[in-house]
Short mmCIF file of C-alpha atoms in Angstrom, two decimals:
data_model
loop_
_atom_site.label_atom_id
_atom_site.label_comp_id
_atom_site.label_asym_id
_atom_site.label_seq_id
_atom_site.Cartn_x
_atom_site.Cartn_y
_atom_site.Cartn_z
CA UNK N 1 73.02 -18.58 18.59
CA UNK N 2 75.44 -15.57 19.77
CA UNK N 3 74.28 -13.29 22.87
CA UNK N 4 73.43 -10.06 21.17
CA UNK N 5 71.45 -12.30 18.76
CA UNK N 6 69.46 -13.81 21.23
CA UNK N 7 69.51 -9.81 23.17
CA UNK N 8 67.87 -8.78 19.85
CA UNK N 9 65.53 -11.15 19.56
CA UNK N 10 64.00 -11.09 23.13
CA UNK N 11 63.80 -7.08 22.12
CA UNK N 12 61.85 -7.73 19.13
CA UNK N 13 60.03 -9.95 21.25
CA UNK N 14 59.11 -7.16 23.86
CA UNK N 15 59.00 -4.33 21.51
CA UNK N 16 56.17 -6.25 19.18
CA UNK N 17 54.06 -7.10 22.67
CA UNK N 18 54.70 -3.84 24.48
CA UNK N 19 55.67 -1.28 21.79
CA UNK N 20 58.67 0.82 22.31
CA UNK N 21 57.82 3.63 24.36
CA UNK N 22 56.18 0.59 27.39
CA UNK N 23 59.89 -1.67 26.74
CA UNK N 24 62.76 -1.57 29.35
CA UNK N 25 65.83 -2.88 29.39
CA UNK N 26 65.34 -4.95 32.33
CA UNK N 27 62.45 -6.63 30.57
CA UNK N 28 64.22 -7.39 27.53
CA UNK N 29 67.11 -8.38 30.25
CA UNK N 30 64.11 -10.99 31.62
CA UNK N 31 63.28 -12.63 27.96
CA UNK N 32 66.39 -13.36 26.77
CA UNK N 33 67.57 -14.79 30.29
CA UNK N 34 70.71 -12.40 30.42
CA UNK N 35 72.09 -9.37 33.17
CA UNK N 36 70.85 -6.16 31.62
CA UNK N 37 74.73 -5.46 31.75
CA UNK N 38 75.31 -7.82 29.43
CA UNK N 39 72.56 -5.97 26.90
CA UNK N 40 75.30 -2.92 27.28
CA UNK N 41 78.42 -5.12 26.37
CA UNK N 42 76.36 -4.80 23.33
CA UNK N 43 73.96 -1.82 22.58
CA UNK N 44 74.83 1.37 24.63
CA UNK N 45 71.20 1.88 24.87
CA UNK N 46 67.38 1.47 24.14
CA UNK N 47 67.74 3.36 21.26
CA UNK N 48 70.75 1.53 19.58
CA UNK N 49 68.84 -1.89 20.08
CA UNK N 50 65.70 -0.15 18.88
CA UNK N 51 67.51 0.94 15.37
CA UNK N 52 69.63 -2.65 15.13
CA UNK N 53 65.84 -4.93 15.43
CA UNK N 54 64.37 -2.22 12.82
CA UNK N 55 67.10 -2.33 10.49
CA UNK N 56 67.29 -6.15 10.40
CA UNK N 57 63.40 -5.89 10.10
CA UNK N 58 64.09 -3.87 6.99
CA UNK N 59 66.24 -6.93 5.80
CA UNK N 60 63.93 -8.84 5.84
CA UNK N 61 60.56 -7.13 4.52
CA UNK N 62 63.66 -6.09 1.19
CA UNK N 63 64.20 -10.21 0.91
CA UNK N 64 61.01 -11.30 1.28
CA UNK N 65 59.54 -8.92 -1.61
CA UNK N 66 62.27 -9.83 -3.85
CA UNK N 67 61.59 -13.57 -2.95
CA UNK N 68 58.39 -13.14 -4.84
CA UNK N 69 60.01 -11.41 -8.03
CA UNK N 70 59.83 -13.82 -11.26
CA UNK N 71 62.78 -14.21 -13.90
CA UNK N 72 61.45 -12.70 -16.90
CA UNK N 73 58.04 -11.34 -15.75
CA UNK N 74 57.37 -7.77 -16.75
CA UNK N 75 58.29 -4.72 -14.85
CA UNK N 76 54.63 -4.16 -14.07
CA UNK N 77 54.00 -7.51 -12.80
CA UNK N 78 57.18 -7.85 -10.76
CA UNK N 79 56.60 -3.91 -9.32
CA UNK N 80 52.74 -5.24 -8.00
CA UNK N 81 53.44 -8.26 -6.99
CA UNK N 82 56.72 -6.54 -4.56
CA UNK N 83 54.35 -3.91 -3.23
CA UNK N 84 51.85 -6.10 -2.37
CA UNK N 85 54.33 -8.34 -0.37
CA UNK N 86 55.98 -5.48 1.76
CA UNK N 87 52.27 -4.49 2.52
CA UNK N 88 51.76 -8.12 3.81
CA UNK N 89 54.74 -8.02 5.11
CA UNK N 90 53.79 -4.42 7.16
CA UNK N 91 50.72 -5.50 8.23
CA UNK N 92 51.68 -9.50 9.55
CA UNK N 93 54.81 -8.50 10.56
CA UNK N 94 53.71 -8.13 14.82
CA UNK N 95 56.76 -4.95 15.38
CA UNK N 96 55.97 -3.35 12.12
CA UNK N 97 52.11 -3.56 13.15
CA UNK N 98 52.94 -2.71 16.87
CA UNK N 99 54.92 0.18 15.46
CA UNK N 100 52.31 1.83 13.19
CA UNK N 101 49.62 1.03 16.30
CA UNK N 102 51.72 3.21 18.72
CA UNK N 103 52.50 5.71 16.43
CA UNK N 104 48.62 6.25 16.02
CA UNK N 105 48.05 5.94 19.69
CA UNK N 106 51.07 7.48 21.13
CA UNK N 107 53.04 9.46 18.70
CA UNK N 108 56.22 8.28 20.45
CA UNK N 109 58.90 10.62 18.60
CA UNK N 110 61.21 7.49 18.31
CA UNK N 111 58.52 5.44 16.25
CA UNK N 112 57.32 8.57 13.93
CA UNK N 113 60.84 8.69 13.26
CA UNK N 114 61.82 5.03 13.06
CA UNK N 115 58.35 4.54 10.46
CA UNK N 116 59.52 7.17 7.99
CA UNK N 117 63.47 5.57 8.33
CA UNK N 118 61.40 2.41 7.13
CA UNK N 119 59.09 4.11 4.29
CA UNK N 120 62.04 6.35 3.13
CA UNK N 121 63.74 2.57 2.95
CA UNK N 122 60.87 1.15 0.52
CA UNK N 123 60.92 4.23 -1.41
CA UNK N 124 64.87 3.55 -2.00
CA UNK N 125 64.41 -0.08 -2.72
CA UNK N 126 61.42 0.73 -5.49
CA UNK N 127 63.85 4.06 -6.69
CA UNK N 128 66.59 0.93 -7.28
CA UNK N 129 64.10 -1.04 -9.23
CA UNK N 130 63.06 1.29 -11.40
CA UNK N 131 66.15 2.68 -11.93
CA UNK N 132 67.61 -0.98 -13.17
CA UNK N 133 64.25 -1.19 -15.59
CA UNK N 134 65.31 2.62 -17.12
CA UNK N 135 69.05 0.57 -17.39
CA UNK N 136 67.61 -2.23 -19.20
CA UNK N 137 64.57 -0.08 -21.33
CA UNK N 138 61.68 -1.42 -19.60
CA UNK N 139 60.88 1.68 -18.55
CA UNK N 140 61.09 5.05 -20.09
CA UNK N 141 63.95 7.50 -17.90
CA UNK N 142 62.19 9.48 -15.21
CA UNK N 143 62.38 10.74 -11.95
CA UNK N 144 62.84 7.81 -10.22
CA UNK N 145 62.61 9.06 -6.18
CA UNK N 146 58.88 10.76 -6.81
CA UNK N 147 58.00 7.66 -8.91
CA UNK N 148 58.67 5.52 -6.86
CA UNK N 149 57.26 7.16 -4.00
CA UNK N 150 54.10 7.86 -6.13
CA UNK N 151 53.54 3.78 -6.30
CA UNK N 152 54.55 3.33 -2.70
CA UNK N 153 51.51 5.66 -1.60
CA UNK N 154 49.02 4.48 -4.40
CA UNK N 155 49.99 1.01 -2.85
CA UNK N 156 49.32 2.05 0.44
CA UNK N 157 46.29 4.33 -0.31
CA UNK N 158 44.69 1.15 -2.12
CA UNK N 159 45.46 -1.81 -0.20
CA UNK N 160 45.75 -0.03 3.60
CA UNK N 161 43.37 3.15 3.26
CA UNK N 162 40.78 2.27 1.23
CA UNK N 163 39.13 -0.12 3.83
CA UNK N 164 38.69 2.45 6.65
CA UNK N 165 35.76 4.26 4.29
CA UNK N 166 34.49 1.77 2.58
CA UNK N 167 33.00 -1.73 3.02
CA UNK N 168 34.76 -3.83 1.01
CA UNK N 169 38.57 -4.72 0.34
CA UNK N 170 39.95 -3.86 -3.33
CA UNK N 171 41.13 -7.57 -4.98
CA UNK N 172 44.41 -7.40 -6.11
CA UNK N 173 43.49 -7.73 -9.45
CA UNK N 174 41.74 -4.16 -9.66
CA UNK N 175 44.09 -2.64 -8.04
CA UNK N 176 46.64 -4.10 -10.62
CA UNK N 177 44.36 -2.63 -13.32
CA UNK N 178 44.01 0.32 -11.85
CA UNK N 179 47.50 1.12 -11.48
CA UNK N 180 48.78 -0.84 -14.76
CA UNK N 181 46.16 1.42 -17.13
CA UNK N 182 47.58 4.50 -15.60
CA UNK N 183 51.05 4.82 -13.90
CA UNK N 184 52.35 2.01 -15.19
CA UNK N 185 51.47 2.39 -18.72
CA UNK N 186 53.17 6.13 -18.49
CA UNK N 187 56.44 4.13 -17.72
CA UNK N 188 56.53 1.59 -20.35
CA UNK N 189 59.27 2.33 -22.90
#
């Protein structure tokens, strides 16, 4: 493994345990066993590292939701079952939950603005899907951006918000149902 990886990896290390407003240089310096000068042969400063772990973070919540796309399933079932994984992903993923925990505590200006980078992200990758199913007639043309930000936040109202007021968890499947009898069914061709 190269230096800057290992420098980025002992940040997302410290960033996921401390959050980014509470991280220092000198600590990431500490984990990955390097002189913070050597952290600024690489990254001129917090902020650059900061932005590099996020946008390999983003790398990996995109390839881990299209790891669970099938060949030849449906437009519907592909759309759920990606949404569902970059929730999973945003909620087990320890600097995307640190994030969203210090943006509630905190409000640290650098993490509002670094958790609607990532959201405006997901809205781009589901604006790309749909516009491929338009492409191939799967779906009928539309406006792609507010669509797919109008599953994004259905996704996130459902499987993140619904919890805080009421007792119980929605199952996957209803929210499926939910969603395929309405938006989705709007979008078939």
């Amino acid at each position: 493994m190269d230096r800057r990886q290992e420098i980025m990896e002992a940040a997302a290390k410290s960033f996921s345990l401390f959050g980014y407003k509470a991280t220092t240089m000198d600590q990431v310096a500490k984990i990955a066993n390097v002189g913070k000068g050597t952290i600024y042969t690489f990254f001129s400063n917090k902020e650059e590292l900061f932005n590099a772990i996020v946008l390999k973070m983003i790398e990996e919540m995109r390839a881990a939701s299209d790891a669970v796309s099938i060949e030849g399933a449906s437009f519907k079932e592909n759309a759920h079952a990606r949404l569902m994984q970059m929730l999973k992903f945003r909620e087990n993923h320890k600097l995307y939950a640190k994030l969203i925990d210090e943006e509630k505590e905190l409000r640290t200006p650098a993490v509002t603005e670094v958790l609607a980078q990532i959201e405006s992200e997901i809205v781009f990758y589901i604006k790309e899907k749909i516009e491929r199913a338009i492409a191939k007639g799967e779906l009928k043309p539309c406006d792609s951006e507010l669509v797919a930000f109008l599953l994004f936040k259905s996704y996130l109202a459902l499987v993140v918000d619904w919890g805080k007021t009421h007792d119980e968890e929605l199952a996957e499947e209803r929210i499926l149902g939910l969603l395929g009898g309405t938006i989705f069914n709007c979008l078939l061709a």
